[in-house]
Short mmCIF file of C-alpha atoms in Angstrom, two decimals:
data_model
loop_
_atom_site.label_atom_id
_atom_site.label_comp_id
_atom_site.label_asym_id
_atom_site.label_seq_id
_atom_site.Cartn_x
_atom_site.Cartn_y
_atom_site.Cartn_z
CA UNK A 1 -69.07 -11.64 -13.83
CA UNK A 2 -67.18 -8.81 -15.50
CA UNK A 3 -67.34 -6.86 -12.27
CA UNK A 4 -65.69 -9.75 -10.39
CA UNK A 5 -62.90 -9.96 -13.01
CA UNK A 6 -62.28 -6.24 -12.74
CA UNK A 7 -62.05 -6.41 -8.94
CA UNK A 8 -59.63 -9.38 -9.20
CA UNK A 9 -57.31 -7.52 -11.60
CA UNK A 10 -57.43 -4.44 -9.41
CA UNK A 11 -56.43 -6.52 -6.37
CA UNK A 12 -53.43 -8.02 -8.21
CA UNK A 13 -52.20 -4.62 -9.32
CA UNK A 14 -52.28 -3.36 -5.73
CA UNK A 15 -50.06 -6.26 -4.62
CA UNK A 16 -47.37 -5.74 -7.32
CA UNK A 17 -44.24 -3.76 -6.28
CA UNK A 18 -44.05 -0.11 -7.17
CA UNK A 19 -41.63 0.77 -10.00
CA UNK A 20 -38.23 2.05 -8.97
CA UNK A 21 -37.46 5.73 -9.34
CA UNK A 22 -35.11 5.84 -12.36
CA UNK A 23 -33.82 9.25 -11.36
CA UNK A 24 -32.30 7.89 -8.14
CA UNK A 25 -30.62 4.53 -8.92
CA UNK A 26 -28.96 2.54 -6.17
CA UNK A 27 -25.24 3.41 -6.05
CA UNK A 28 -24.29 -0.20 -5.45
CA UNK A 29 -26.17 -1.69 -8.44
CA UNK A 30 -24.92 -1.67 -12.02
CA UNK A 31 -26.73 -3.31 -14.88
CA UNK A 32 -24.80 -5.93 -16.79
CA UNK A 33 -23.41 -4.71 -20.15
CA UNK A 34 -25.47 -7.29 -22.06
CA UNK A 35 -28.62 -5.73 -20.58
CA UNK A 36 -27.78 -2.23 -21.78
CA UNK A 37 -28.97 -2.66 -25.37
CA UNK A 38 -26.66 -0.48 -27.46
CA UNK A 39 -26.19 2.43 -25.06
CA UNK A 40 -22.80 3.49 -23.63
CA UNK A 41 -22.59 2.71 -19.91
CA UNK A 42 -20.48 3.56 -16.86
CA UNK A 43 -17.82 0.87 -16.38
CA UNK A 44 -16.13 0.79 -12.96
CA UNK A 45 -12.33 0.42 -12.79
CA UNK A 46 -11.80 -1.58 -9.64
CA UNK A 47 -13.95 0.62 -7.41
CA UNK A 48 -17.13 2.66 -7.52
CA UNK A 49 -15.39 6.04 -7.73
CA UNK A 50 -13.05 5.17 -10.64
CA UNK A 51 -14.78 4.63 -13.95
CA UNK A 52 -14.84 5.11 -17.70
CA UNK A 53 -17.43 4.88 -20.47
CA UNK A 54 -17.74 1.73 -22.58
CA UNK A 55 -19.99 0.19 -25.20
CA UNK A 56 -21.85 -3.01 -24.35
CA UNK A 57 -21.85 -6.40 -26.02
CA UNK A 58 -20.01 -6.81 -29.33
CA UNK A 59 -19.09 -3.12 -29.38
CA UNK A 60 -17.19 -3.29 -26.04
CA UNK A 61 -13.91 -2.50 -27.79
CA UNK A 62 -15.20 0.73 -29.30
CA UNK A 63 -14.51 4.16 -27.80
CA UNK A 64 -17.23 6.57 -26.67
CA UNK A 65 -16.39 10.00 -28.19
CA UNK A 66 -18.24 12.99 -26.74
CA UNK A 67 -18.00 16.72 -27.25
CA UNK A 68 -15.38 18.10 -24.85
CA UNK A 69 -17.68 20.51 -22.98
CA UNK A 70 -20.38 17.90 -22.57
CA UNK A 71 -17.83 15.32 -21.38
CA UNK A 72 -16.67 17.65 -18.58
CA UNK A 73 -20.25 18.23 -17.45
CA UNK A 74 -21.16 14.55 -17.76
CA UNK A 75 -18.20 13.48 -15.63
CA UNK A 76 -19.40 15.75 -12.82
CA UNK A 77 -22.94 14.35 -13.10
CA UNK A 78 -21.72 10.76 -12.95
CA UNK A 79 -19.42 11.34 -9.95
CA UNK A 80 -22.29 12.99 -8.07
CA UNK A 81 -24.68 10.20 -9.10
CA UNK A 82 -22.22 7.62 -7.74
CA UNK A 83 -22.10 9.58 -4.46
CA UNK A 84 -18.37 10.04 -5.01
CA UNK A 85 -18.06 13.82 -4.81
CA UNK A 86 -16.75 15.86 -7.71
CA UNK A 87 -14.22 14.99 -10.39
CA UNK A 88 -10.65 14.80 -9.11
CA UNK A 89 -8.81 13.48 -12.18
CA UNK A 90 -10.06 12.90 -15.73
CA UNK A 91 -7.81 11.36 -18.36
CA UNK A 92 -8.96 11.89 -21.93
CA UNK A 93 -7.67 11.67 -25.49
CA UNK A 94 -8.77 13.31 -28.73
CA UNK A 95 -11.01 11.10 -30.81
CA UNK A 96 -9.86 10.28 -34.37
CA UNK A 97 -11.30 12.53 -37.07
CA UNK A 98 -13.12 9.65 -38.76
CA UNK A 99 -14.94 8.51 -35.58
CA UNK A 100 -18.57 9.17 -34.81
CA UNK A 101 -19.38 11.42 -31.86
CA UNK A 102 -22.26 10.76 -29.48
CA UNK A 103 -24.51 13.83 -29.20
CA UNK A 104 -27.77 14.89 -27.56
CA UNK A 105 -27.56 12.06 -25.04
CA UNK A 106 -29.71 11.73 -21.93
CA UNK A 107 -27.91 10.35 -18.88
CA UNK A 108 -30.02 7.98 -16.80
CA UNK A 109 -29.48 4.70 -14.92
CA UNK A 110 -25.70 4.89 -15.51
CA UNK A 111 -26.27 4.97 -19.28
CA UNK A 112 -26.21 7.48 -22.13
CA UNK A 113 -29.61 7.04 -23.75
CA UNK A 114 -31.17 8.27 -27.00
CA UNK A 115 -27.82 9.43 -28.40
CA UNK A 116 -27.22 10.50 -31.99
CA UNK A 117 -23.98 9.32 -33.60
CA UNK A 118 -22.66 11.86 -36.11
CA UNK A 119 -19.30 12.64 -37.65
CA UNK A 120 -18.27 15.74 -35.71
CA UNK A 121 -14.82 17.19 -35.06
CA UNK A 122 -13.61 18.21 -31.61
CA UNK A 123 -14.72 15.16 -29.66
CA UNK A 124 -12.78 13.51 -26.82
CA UNK A 125 -12.70 10.04 -25.28
CA UNK A 126 -12.23 9.58 -21.54
CA UNK A 127 -9.97 6.69 -20.52
CA UNK A 128 -10.35 7.12 -16.76
CA UNK A 129 -12.20 9.34 -14.32
CA UNK A 130 -11.26 9.45 -10.63
CA UNK A 131 -13.89 11.08 -8.45
CA UNK A 132 -12.87 13.09 -5.42
CA UNK A 133 -14.04 10.57 -2.84
CA UNK A 134 -11.70 7.95 -4.28
CA UNK A 135 -8.61 10.01 -3.60
CA UNK A 136 -6.67 9.37 -0.39
CA UNK A 137 -3.01 9.77 0.49
CA UNK A 138 -0.66 9.36 3.45
CA UNK A 139 1.68 12.25 4.26
CA UNK A 140 4.38 12.93 6.83
CA UNK A 141 5.68 9.36 6.85
CA UNK A 142 8.17 7.38 4.82
CA UNK A 143 6.70 6.45 1.45
CA UNK A 144 3.03 6.21 0.46
CA UNK A 145 2.06 3.40 2.87
CA UNK A 146 2.51 5.15 6.22
CA UNK A 147 1.57 8.63 7.37
CA UNK A 148 -1.17 11.11 8.18
CA UNK A 149 -4.43 10.32 6.35
CA UNK A 150 -5.58 12.98 3.88
CA UNK A 151 -8.62 12.95 1.58
CA UNK A 152 -9.64 15.19 -1.34
CA UNK A 153 -12.77 17.36 -1.30
CA UNK A 154 -13.79 20.69 -2.83
CA UNK A 155 -10.49 20.97 -4.72
CA UNK A 156 -8.38 20.78 -1.56
CA UNK A 157 -6.70 18.08 0.51
CA UNK A 158 -7.85 17.79 4.12
CA UNK A 159 -7.27 15.51 7.09
CA UNK A 160 -9.31 13.00 9.11
CA UNK A 161 -9.99 13.32 12.85
CA UNK A 162 -8.83 10.48 15.09
CA UNK A 163 -12.15 10.27 17.01
CA UNK A 164 -13.26 6.59 16.84
CA UNK A 165 -10.33 5.94 14.49
CA UNK A 166 -9.24 2.29 14.66
CA UNK A 167 -7.99 -0.58 12.49
CA UNK A 168 -11.30 -0.88 10.61
CA UNK A 169 -10.97 2.61 9.16
CA UNK A 170 -7.24 2.11 8.59
CA UNK A 171 -7.95 -1.13 6.71
CA UNK A 172 -10.06 0.81 4.21
CA UNK A 173 -7.24 3.31 3.63
CA UNK A 174 -4.55 0.65 3.14
CA UNK A 175 -6.79 -1.23 0.70
CA UNK A 176 -7.48 1.95 -1.30
CA UNK A 177 -3.77 2.60 -1.67
CA UNK A 178 -2.80 -1.00 -2.43
CA UNK A 179 -0.58 -1.02 0.67
CA UNK A 180 -1.66 -4.35 2.15
CA UNK A 181 -3.46 -4.36 5.46
CA UNK A 182 -3.42 -1.97 8.42
CA UNK A 183 -1.02 -2.82 11.24
CA UNK A 184 -1.15 0.31 13.38
CA UNK A 185 -3.21 3.45 13.80
CA UNK A 186 -2.02 6.74 15.26
CA UNK A 187 -3.69 9.90 16.43
CA UNK A 188 -2.93 12.73 18.83
CA UNK A 189 0.77 12.85 19.75
CA UNK A 190 1.33 10.00 17.29
CA UNK A 191 4.08 9.15 14.82
CA UNK A 192 3.28 11.78 12.19
CA UNK A 193 3.20 15.59 12.25
CA UNK A 194 -0.15 17.43 12.14
CA UNK A 195 -1.51 18.58 8.81
CA UNK A 196 -3.16 21.79 7.67
CA UNK A 197 -6.29 22.93 5.88
CA UNK A 198 -9.80 21.60 6.48
CA UNK A 199 -10.69 18.47 8.45
CA UNK A 200 -12.95 16.66 5.99
CA UNK A 201 -14.00 13.58 8.02
CA UNK A 202 -14.73 12.89 11.69
CA UNK A 203 -16.34 10.21 13.87
CA UNK A 204 -15.96 7.54 11.19
CA UNK A 205 -17.52 4.15 11.85
CA UNK A 206 -16.38 1.81 9.07
CA UNK A 207 -16.93 -1.93 8.85
CA UNK A 208 -13.55 -2.37 7.14
CA UNK A 209 -15.07 -3.56 3.86
CA UNK A 210 -15.89 -0.17 2.30
CA UNK A 211 -14.20 0.84 -0.95
CA UNK A 212 -13.18 4.21 0.47
CA UNK A 213 -13.58 6.30 3.61
CA UNK A 214 -16.40 8.40 2.19
CA UNK A 215 -18.67 5.35 2.18
CA UNK A 216 -18.28 5.00 5.98
CA UNK A 217 -20.85 6.59 8.29
CA UNK A 218 -19.45 9.69 9.97
CA UNK A 219 -19.37 13.47 10.18
CA UNK A 220 -18.43 15.25 6.96
CA UNK A 221 -19.04 18.83 8.01
CA UNK A 222 -18.24 21.04 11.03
CA UNK A 223 -15.72 18.80 12.75
CA UNK A 224 -14.82 19.82 16.31
CA UNK A 225 -11.26 18.42 15.99
CA UNK A 226 -7.96 20.25 15.68
CA UNK A 227 -4.99 19.15 13.60
CA UNK A 228 -3.26 17.77 16.69
CA UNK A 229 -5.87 14.97 16.40
CA UNK A 230 -5.12 14.06 12.77
CA UNK A 231 -5.49 10.33 12.15
CA UNK A 232 -2.62 8.25 10.79
CA UNK A 233 -1.95 4.68 9.74
CA UNK A 234 0.94 2.28 9.15
CA UNK A 235 0.19 -0.33 6.46
CA UNK A 236 1.92 -3.67 6.04
CA UNK A 237 3.77 -2.48 2.90
CA UNK A 238 5.36 0.47 4.70
CA UNK A 239 9.08 1.10 4.14
CA UNK A 240 9.56 2.18 7.75
CA UNK A 241 8.12 -1.15 8.88
CA UNK A 242 10.45 -3.10 6.58
CA UNK A 243 13.49 -1.28 7.96
CA UNK A 244 12.34 -1.76 11.54
CA UNK A 245 11.99 -5.53 11.10
CA UNK A 246 15.23 -6.05 9.13
CA UNK A 247 18.16 -6.89 11.47
CA UNK A 248 21.23 -4.72 11.11
CA UNK A 249 24.46 -6.52 10.16
CA UNK A 250 26.69 -7.32 13.13
CA UNK A 251 29.87 -5.23 13.40
CA UNK A 252 33.16 -7.08 12.75
CA UNK A 253 34.16 -6.84 16.43
CA UNK A 254 30.97 -8.57 17.49
CA UNK A 255 31.97 -11.99 16.04
CA UNK A 256 30.47 -14.94 17.88
CA UNK A 257 32.38 -18.24 18.15
CA UNK A 258 30.93 -21.65 18.81
CA UNK A 259 32.29 -23.94 21.62
CA UNK A 260 34.11 -26.02 18.99
CA UNK A 261 35.88 -22.92 17.68
CA UNK A 262 36.87 -21.89 21.20
CA UNK A 263 38.29 -25.38 21.93
CA UNK A 264 40.36 -25.33 18.74
CA UNK A 265 41.71 -21.87 19.57
CA UNK A 266 42.70 -22.92 23.13
CA UNK A 267 44.34 -26.10 21.85
CA UNK A 268 46.32 -24.11 19.30
CA UNK A 269 47.53 -21.76 22.04
CA UNK A 270 48.59 -24.69 24.24
CA UNK A 271 50.49 -26.30 21.36
CA UNK A 272 52.21 -23.00 20.64
CA UNK A 273 53.20 -22.53 24.30
CA UNK A 274 54.39 -26.13 24.54
CA UNK A 275 56.52 -25.71 21.42
CA UNK A 276 58.13 -22.51 22.70
CA UNK A 277 58.77 -24.07 26.12
CA UNK A 278 60.26 -27.19 24.52
CA UNK A 279 62.59 -25.09 22.37
CA UNK A 280 63.68 -23.12 25.45
CA UNK A 281 64.39 -26.33 27.41
CA UNK A 282 66.31 -27.82 24.51
CA UNK A 283 68.50 -24.73 24.20
CA UNK A 284 69.10 -24.69 27.95
CA UNK A 285 70.00 -28.40 27.91
CA UNK A 286 72.47 -28.02 25.04
CA UNK A 287 74.10 -25.04 26.71
CA UNK A 288 74.34 -26.87 30.05
CA UNK A 289 75.72 -29.99 28.36
CA UNK A 290 78.32 -27.98 26.45
CA UNK A 291 79.55 -26.24 29.59
CA UNK A 292 79.71 -29.56 31.43
CA UNK A 293 81.77 -31.18 28.67
CA UNK A 294 84.09 -28.21 28.64
CA UNK A 295 84.67 -28.48 32.38
CA UNK A 296 85.46 -32.18 32.02
CA UNK A 297 87.94 -31.49 29.24
CA UNK A 298 89.64 -28.78 31.30
CA UNK A 299 89.87 -31.12 34.29
CA UNK A 300 91.38 -33.90 32.18
CA UNK A 301 94.07 -31.59 30.81
CA UNK A 302 94.93 -30.36 34.28
CA UNK A 303 95.31 -33.92 35.58
CA UNK A 304 97.56 -34.85 32.70
CA UNK A 305 99.85 -31.93 33.38
CA UNK A 306 100.04 -32.88 37.04
CA UNK A 307 101.04 -36.47 36.24
CA UNK A 308 103.80 -35.37 33.86
CA UNK A 309 105.30 -33.19 36.54
#
């Protein structure tokens, strides 16, 4: 009987799922703060590759002070763990002197575990970390919402090849920049001048729903493109688009009159001509009448003189 029980338990254990590898957590999964016990955790700021450190639960308003050197190293670890490249920007402030500093922590599963909290000077608090794969910009256009696409990698800005570049990839860029949606894509011999430096991305195949271009399948090394093939995009919030769709004011000489206005103008001209003609006729009549009366008077005087003789 005991042998049968043992075999039954062994069979159940073989059917249970294998435990997940804690050293390689899924980049798209983040435990809820209430499930993090009392450990500081990685809190995303709108996207995977922008984050900060926060306390869970009732301590969510507290800062997470860390020694400056360890904070720099930790930020690199977290960006790499998120598959977001290296650190591009890290904003940090000096922790107050009376605050406890987290020390001897072990980073795992997006948490700082087994930390000691001690009063130690020289600790900093990060308010925001932007990993390299979050950074994108548009250059060569008018404003930040139209231009040649550039991404940050290995401490240098580089371009994106226009191979397979379409509105799906452009949609990701416009969303990253907060520039609305993509209306137009450009490539070789397009609207924007070619860039310089490395070509970081090629043959991208986005769905349009990624948080940034680095999450799209594609070639990230050894691109066969030249800068004449740099990809570009025009987003819906572009200044050049606003100017192109705004009608220019009509010049003063280009005034347009309605049929009613034209009729009134013609009638006014006719009245004016009629008035001038009437005045001319009246003057002519008075002059003719005066000359006629004068001739009659002269004839009457001449007849009277003849009768007297």
